Short mmCIF file of C-alpha atoms and ligand atoms in Angstrom, two decimals:
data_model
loop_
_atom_site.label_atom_id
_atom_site.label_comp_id
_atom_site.label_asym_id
_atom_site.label_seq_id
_atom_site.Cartn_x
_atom_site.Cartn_y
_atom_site.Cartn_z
CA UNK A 15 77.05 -5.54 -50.31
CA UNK A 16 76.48 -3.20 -47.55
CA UNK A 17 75.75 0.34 -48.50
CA UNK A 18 77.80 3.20 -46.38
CA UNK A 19 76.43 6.48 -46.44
CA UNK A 20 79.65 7.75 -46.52
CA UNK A 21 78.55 10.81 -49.16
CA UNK A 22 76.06 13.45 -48.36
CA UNK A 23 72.62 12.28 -48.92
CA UNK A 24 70.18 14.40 -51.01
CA UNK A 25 66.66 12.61 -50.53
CA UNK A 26 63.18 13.30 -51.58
CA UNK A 27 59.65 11.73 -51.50
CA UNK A 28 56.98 12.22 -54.34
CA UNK A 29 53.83 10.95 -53.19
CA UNK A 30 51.32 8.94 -55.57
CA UNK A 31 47.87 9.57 -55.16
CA UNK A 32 46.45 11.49 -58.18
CA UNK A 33 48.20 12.02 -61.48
CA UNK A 34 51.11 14.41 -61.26
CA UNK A 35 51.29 17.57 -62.60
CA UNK A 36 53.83 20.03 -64.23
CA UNK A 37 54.05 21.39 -60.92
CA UNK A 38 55.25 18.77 -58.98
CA UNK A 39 57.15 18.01 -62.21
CA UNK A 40 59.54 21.20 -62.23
CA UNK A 41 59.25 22.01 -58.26
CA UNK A 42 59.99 18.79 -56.92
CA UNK A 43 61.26 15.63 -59.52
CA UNK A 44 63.16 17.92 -61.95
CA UNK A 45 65.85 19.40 -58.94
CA UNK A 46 66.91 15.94 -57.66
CA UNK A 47 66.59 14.46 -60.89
CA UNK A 48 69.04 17.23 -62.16
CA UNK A 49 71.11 16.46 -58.98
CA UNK A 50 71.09 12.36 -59.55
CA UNK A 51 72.86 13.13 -63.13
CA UNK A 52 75.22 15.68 -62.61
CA UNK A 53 76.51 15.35 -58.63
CA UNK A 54 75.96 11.57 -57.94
CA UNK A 55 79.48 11.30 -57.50
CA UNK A 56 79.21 13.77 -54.63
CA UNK A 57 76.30 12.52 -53.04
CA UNK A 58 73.45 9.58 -52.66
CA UNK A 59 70.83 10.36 -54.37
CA UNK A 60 67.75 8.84 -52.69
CA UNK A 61 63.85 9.14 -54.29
CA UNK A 62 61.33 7.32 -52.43
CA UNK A 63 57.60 7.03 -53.28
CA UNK A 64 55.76 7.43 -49.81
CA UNK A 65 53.10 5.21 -49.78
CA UNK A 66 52.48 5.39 -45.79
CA UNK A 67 51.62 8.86 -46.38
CA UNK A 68 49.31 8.40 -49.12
CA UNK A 69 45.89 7.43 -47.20
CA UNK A 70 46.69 9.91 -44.11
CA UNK A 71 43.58 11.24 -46.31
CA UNK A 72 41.18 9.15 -47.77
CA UNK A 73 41.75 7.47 -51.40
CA UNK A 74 40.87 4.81 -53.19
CA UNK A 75 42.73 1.70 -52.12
CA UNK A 76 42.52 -0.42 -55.25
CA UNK A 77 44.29 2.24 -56.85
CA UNK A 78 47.32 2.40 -54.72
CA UNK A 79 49.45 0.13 -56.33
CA UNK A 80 49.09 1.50 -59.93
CA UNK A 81 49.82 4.92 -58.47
CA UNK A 82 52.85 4.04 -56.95
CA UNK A 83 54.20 1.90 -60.19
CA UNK A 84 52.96 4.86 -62.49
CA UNK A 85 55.13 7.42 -60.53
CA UNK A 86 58.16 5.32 -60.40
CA UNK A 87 57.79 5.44 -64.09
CA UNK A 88 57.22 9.18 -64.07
CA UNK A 89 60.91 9.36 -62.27
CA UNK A 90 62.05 6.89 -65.07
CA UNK A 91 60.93 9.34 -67.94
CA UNK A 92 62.32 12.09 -66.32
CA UNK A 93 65.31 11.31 -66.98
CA UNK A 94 66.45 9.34 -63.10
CA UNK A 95 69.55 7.74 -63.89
CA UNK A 96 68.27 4.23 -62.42
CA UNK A 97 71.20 2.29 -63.63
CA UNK A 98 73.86 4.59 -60.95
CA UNK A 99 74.86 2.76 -57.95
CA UNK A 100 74.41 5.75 -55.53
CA UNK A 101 70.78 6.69 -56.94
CA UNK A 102 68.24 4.53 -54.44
CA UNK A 103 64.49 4.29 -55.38
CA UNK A 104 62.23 2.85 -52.86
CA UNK A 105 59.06 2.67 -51.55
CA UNK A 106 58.47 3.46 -47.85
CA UNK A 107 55.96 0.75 -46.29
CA UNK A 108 59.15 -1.63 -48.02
CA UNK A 109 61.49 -0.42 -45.22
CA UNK A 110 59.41 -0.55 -42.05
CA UNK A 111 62.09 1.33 -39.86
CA UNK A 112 60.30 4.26 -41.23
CA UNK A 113 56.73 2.88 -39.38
CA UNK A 114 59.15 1.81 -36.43
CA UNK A 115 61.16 5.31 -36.01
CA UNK A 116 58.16 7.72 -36.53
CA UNK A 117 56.18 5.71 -33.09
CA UNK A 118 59.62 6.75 -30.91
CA UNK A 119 59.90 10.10 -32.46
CA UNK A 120 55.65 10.35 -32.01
CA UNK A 121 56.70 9.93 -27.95
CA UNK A 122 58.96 12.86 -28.36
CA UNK A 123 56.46 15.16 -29.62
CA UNK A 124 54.58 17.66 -28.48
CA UNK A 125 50.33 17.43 -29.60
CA UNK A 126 50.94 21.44 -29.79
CA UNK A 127 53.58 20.87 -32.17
CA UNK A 128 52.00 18.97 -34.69
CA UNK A 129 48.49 20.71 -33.89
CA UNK A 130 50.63 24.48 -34.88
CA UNK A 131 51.61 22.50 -38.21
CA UNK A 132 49.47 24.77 -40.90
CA UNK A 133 49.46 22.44 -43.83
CA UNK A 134 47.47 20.00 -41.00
CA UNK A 135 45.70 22.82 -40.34
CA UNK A 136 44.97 23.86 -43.96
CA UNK A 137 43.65 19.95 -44.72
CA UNK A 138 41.60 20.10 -41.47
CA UNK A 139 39.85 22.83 -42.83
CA UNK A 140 38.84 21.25 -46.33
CA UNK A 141 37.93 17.60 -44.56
CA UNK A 142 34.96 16.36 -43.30
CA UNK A 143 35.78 16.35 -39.10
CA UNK A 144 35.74 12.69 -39.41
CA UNK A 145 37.94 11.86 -42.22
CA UNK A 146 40.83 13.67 -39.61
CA UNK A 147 42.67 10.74 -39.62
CA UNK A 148 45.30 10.87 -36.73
CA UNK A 149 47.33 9.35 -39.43
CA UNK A 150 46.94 12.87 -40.90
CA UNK A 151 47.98 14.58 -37.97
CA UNK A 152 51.07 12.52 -37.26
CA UNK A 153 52.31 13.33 -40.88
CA UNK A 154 55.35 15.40 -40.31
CA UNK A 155 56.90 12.89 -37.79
CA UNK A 156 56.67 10.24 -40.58
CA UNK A 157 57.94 12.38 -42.50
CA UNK A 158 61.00 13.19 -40.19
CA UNK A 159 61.71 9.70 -39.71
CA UNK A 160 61.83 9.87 -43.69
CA UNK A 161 64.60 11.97 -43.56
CA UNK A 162 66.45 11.02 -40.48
CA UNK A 163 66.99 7.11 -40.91
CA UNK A 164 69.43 8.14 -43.92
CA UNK A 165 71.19 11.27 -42.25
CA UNK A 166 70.09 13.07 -45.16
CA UNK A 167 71.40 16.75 -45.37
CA UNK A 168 69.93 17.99 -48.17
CA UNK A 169 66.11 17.60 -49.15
CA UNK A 170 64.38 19.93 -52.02
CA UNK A 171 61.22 20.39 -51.08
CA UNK A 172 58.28 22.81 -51.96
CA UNK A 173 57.38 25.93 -49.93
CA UNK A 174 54.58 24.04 -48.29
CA UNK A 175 56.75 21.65 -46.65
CA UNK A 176 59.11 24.10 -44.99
CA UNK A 177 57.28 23.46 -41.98
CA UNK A 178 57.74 20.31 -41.69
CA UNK A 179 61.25 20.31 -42.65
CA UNK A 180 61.60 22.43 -39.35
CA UNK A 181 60.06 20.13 -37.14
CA UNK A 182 62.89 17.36 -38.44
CA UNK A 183 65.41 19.49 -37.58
CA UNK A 184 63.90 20.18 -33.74
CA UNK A 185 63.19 17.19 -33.16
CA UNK A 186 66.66 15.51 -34.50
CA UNK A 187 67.91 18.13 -32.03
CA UNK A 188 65.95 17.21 -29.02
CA UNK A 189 67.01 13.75 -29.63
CA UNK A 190 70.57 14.55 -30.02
CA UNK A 191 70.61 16.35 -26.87
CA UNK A 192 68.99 14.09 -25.10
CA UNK A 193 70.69 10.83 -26.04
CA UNK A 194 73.52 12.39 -27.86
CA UNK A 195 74.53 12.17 -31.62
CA UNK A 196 71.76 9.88 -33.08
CA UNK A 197 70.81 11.97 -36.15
CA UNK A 198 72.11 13.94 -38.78
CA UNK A 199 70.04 17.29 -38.62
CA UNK A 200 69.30 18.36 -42.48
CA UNK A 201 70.21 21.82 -43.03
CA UNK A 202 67.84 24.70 -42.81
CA UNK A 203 65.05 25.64 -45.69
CA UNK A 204 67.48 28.55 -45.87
CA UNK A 205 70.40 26.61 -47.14
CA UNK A 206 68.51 24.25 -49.02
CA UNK A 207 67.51 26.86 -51.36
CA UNK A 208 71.32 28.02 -51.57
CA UNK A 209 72.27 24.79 -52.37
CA UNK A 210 69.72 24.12 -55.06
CA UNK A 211 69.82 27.46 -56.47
CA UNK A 212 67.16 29.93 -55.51
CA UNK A 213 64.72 28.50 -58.07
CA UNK A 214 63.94 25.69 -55.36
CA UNK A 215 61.49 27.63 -53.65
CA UNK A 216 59.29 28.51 -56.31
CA UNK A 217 56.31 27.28 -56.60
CA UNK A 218 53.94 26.71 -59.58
CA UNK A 219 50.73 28.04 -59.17
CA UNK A 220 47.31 26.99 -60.45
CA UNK A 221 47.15 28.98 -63.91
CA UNK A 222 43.30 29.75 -62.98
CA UNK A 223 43.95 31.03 -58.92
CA UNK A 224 47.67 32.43 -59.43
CA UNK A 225 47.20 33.22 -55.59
CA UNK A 226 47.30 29.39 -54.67
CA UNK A 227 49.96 26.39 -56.01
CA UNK A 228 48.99 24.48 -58.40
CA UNK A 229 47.85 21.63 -56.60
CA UNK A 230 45.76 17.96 -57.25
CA UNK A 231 43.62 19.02 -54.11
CA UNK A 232 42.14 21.81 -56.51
CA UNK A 233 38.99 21.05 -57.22
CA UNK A 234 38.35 22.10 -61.15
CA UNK A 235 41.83 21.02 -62.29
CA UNK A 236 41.24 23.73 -64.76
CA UNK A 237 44.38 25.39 -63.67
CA UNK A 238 46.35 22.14 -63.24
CA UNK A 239 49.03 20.93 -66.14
CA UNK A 240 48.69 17.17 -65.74
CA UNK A 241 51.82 15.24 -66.88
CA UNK A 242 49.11 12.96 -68.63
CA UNK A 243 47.34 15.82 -70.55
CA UNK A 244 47.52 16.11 -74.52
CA UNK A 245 49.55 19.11 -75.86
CA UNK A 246 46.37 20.64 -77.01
CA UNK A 247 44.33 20.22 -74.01
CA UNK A 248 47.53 21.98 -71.83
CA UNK A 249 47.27 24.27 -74.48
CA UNK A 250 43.49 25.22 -74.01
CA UNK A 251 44.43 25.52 -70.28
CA UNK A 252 47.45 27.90 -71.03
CA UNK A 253 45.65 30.04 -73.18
CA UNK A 254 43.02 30.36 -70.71
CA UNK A 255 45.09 31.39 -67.77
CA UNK A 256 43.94 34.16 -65.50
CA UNK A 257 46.27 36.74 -65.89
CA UNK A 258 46.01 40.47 -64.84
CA UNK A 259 44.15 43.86 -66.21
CA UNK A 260 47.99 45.62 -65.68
CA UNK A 261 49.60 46.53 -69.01
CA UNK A 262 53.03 44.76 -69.46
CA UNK A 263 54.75 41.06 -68.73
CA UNK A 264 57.11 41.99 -65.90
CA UNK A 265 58.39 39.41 -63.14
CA UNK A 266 56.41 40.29 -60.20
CA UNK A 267 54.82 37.26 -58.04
CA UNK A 268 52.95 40.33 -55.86
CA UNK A 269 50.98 42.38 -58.56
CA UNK A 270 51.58 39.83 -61.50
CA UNK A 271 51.12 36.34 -60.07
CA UNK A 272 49.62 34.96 -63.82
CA UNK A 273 52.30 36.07 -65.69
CA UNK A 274 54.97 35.54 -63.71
CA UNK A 275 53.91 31.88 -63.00
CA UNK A 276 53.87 31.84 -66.98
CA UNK A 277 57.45 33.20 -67.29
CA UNK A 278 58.68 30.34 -64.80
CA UNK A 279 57.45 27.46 -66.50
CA UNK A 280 58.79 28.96 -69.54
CA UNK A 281 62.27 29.15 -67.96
CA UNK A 282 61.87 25.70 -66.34
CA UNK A 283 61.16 24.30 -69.56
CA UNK A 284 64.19 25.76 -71.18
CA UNK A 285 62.33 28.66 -72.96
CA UNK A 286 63.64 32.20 -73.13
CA UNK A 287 60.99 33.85 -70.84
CA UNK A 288 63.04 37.56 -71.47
CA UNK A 289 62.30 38.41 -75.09
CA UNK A 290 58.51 38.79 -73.34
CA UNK A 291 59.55 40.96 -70.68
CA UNK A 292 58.12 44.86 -71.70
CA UNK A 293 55.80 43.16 -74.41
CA UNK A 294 51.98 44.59 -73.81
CA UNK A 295 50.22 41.72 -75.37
CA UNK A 296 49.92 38.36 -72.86
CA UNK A 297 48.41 36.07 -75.40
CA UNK A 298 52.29 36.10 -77.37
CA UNK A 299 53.88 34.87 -73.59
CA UNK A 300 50.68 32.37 -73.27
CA UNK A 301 51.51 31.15 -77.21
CA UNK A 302 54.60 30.25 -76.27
CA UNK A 303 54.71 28.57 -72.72
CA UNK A 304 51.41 26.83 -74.62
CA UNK A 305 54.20 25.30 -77.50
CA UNK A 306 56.93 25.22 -75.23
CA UNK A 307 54.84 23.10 -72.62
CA UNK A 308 52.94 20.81 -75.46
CA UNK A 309 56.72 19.94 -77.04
CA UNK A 310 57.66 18.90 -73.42
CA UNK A 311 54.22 16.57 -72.65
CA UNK A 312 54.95 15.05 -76.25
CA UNK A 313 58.57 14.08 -75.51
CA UNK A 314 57.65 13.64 -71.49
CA UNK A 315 54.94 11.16 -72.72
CA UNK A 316 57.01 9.48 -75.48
CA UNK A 317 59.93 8.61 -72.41
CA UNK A 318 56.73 7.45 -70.28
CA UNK A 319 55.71 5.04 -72.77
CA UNK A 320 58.92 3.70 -72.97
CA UNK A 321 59.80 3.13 -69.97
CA UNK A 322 61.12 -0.76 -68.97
CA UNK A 323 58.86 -1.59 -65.79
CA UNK A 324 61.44 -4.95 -65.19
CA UNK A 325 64.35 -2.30 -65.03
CA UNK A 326 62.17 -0.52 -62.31
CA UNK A 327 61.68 -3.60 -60.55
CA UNK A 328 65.03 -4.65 -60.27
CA UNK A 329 66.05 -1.11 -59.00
CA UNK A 330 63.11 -1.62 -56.33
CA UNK A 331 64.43 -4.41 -55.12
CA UNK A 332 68.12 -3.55 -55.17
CA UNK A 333 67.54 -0.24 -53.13
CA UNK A 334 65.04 -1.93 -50.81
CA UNK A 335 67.40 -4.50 -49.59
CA UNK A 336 70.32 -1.70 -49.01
CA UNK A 337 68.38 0.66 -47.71
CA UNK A 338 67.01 -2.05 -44.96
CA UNK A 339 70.35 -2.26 -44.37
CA UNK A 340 70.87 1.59 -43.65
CA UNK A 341 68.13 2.26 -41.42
CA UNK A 342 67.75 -0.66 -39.73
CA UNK A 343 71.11 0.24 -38.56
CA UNK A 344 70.17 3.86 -37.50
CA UNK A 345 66.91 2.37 -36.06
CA UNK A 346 68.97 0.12 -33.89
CA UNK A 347 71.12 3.19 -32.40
CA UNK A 348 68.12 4.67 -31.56
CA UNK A 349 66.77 1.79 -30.12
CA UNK A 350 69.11 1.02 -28.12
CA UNK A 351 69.41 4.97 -26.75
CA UNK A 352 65.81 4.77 -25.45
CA UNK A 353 66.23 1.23 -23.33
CA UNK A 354 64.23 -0.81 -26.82
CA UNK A 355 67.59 -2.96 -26.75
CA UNK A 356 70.75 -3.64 -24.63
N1 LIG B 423 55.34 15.53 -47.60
C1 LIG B 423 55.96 15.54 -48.89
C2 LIG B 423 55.01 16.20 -49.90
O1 LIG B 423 53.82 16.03 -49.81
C3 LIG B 423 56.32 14.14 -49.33
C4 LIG B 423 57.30 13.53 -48.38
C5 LIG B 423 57.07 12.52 -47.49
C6 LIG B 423 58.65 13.91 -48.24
N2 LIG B 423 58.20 12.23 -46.80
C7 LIG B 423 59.19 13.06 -47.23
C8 LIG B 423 59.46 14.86 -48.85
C9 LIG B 423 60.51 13.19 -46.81
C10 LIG B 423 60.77 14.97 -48.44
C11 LIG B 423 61.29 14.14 -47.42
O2 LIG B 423 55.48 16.87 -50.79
#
């Protein structure tokens, strides 16, 4: 059967190179995992695992593989409804429109463009010069194509992808303009965040450098919640979170970065982070996102272990073949607008 985007698409990727962590967890998987089980009869839910974009730095390439199985499992345990019709898992490199679309859009862009882009320049900076991959600079049109083969409208991502988000939108626009209505343009970081509540933006930070996200790029991992940790090492990590020298727990990401990351995973994780607001003593709020977040790993870890890799497999393979279907025939439109075919 032929799947019709007929519904607005909501559509996310969660890329596997490192273990995931609590923040990728809450900022990213839980919002269109909440989204797949209570509006999937509004919209298409689609959850890809972005394996092109995995070695635009280096990794380890006997790894790959595992990665991407282990995080299609992570969306299993948390809670993806894989057995709905309009929920579609897939891996990228499994639809090659996506390599096809991102070499037109690559002739529509600008090298200032993608050279202004500050996550590139952000990686450049931490690289060696020659592990710049050009793969690495040519990210965010990948990453448009992404979006733009399924006319998706909606896509939650973190604060550090804004950017990029932006540059889909231009360059849908240019397109449009120039060839007329090829793309859906998704809607602006703006209205993203209005749609998926205001929480959507947040970001988790590293508990030991509140200043930065918590991140699998940090170098310590200190600071990092790993989905894989044991309550009691999370715990350890908790209780050992950098906090600050003022007085009282109060929400405040600009004096009180520590604690207020502290009262958001609390909140995330269905905790009741306002009995700790006013309190003078930190190490009560650390207790309790330390139990709060150990309860969650032990359940989280429980679903993991459970998880039925054949049911993945069949929901691969299912989405794969429809969404062929879906952006082949987008690909072709575009194709055909720039003289590819007749
Ligand atoms: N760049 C995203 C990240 O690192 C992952 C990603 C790739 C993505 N393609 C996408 C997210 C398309 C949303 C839509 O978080």
């Amino acid at each position: 059967m032929k799947a019709i985007m007929g519904k607005p698409v909501i559509l996310t990727g969660l890329r596997a190179n490192n273990d995931l962590h609590i923040g990728n967890y809450l900022g990213a998987l839980l919002p269109i995992v909440d989204m797949a089980r209570s509006r999937v009869d509004d919209y298409h839910i689609n959850l890809f695992v972005p394996d092109l974009h995995s070695f635009t730095t280096p990794i380890d390439h006997g790894q790959l593989q595992d990665a991407i199985m282990q995080n299609l499992r992570v969306f299993a345990a948390a809670g993806l409804p894989l057995d709905h019709d309009d929920v579609y898992v897939y891996r990228q490199s499994y639809v090659p429109a996506h390599s096809e679309l991102t070499w037109i859009l690559d002739c529509f862009t600008g090298m200032g463009e993608m050279q202004r882009m500050t996550q590139f320049k952000d990686r450049i900076a931490q690289l060696e010069a020659e592990r710049v991959s050009v793969g690495l600079f040519n990210y965010p049109v990948l990453m448009a194509a992404d979006i733009l083969l399924y006319g998706a409208q909606y896509v939650p991502v973190g604060e550090d992808q804004t950017q990029h988000l932006e540059f889909t939108r231009d360059i849908a626009e240019r397109l449009n303009k120039k060839f007329g209505d090829l793309f859906t343009v998704p809607e602006p970081a703006r209205k993203q965040h209005e749609f998926f509540g205001k929480d959507q933006g947040l970001r988790i930070r590293d508990l030991q450098n509140p200043a930065r996200k918590m991140s699998k790029s940090e170098e310590s991992g200190k600071g990092i919640i790993f989905l894989t940790d044991s309550p009691a090492e999370a715990g350890q990590k908790i209780m050992a979170a950098e906090t600050d020298s003022l007085s009282e727990v109060q929400y405040d990401y600009e004096s009180r970065p520590g604690v207020t990351n502290l009262l958001d995973i609390l909140k995330l994780l269905g905790g009741t982070p306002n009995e700790f607001i006013g309190q003078a003593k930190y190490g009560l709020l650390k207790k309790a996102v330390a139990d709060r977040v150990g309860e969650f790993l032990q359940t989280f870890q429980k679903q993991l272990a459970a998880v039925d890799d054949n049911q993945i497999t069949r929901k691969l393979e299912n989405s794969e073949r429809q969404m062929n279907e879906v952006a082949n025939d987008r690909l072709l439109k575009v194709q055909k607008a720039v003289g590819l075919r007749p």
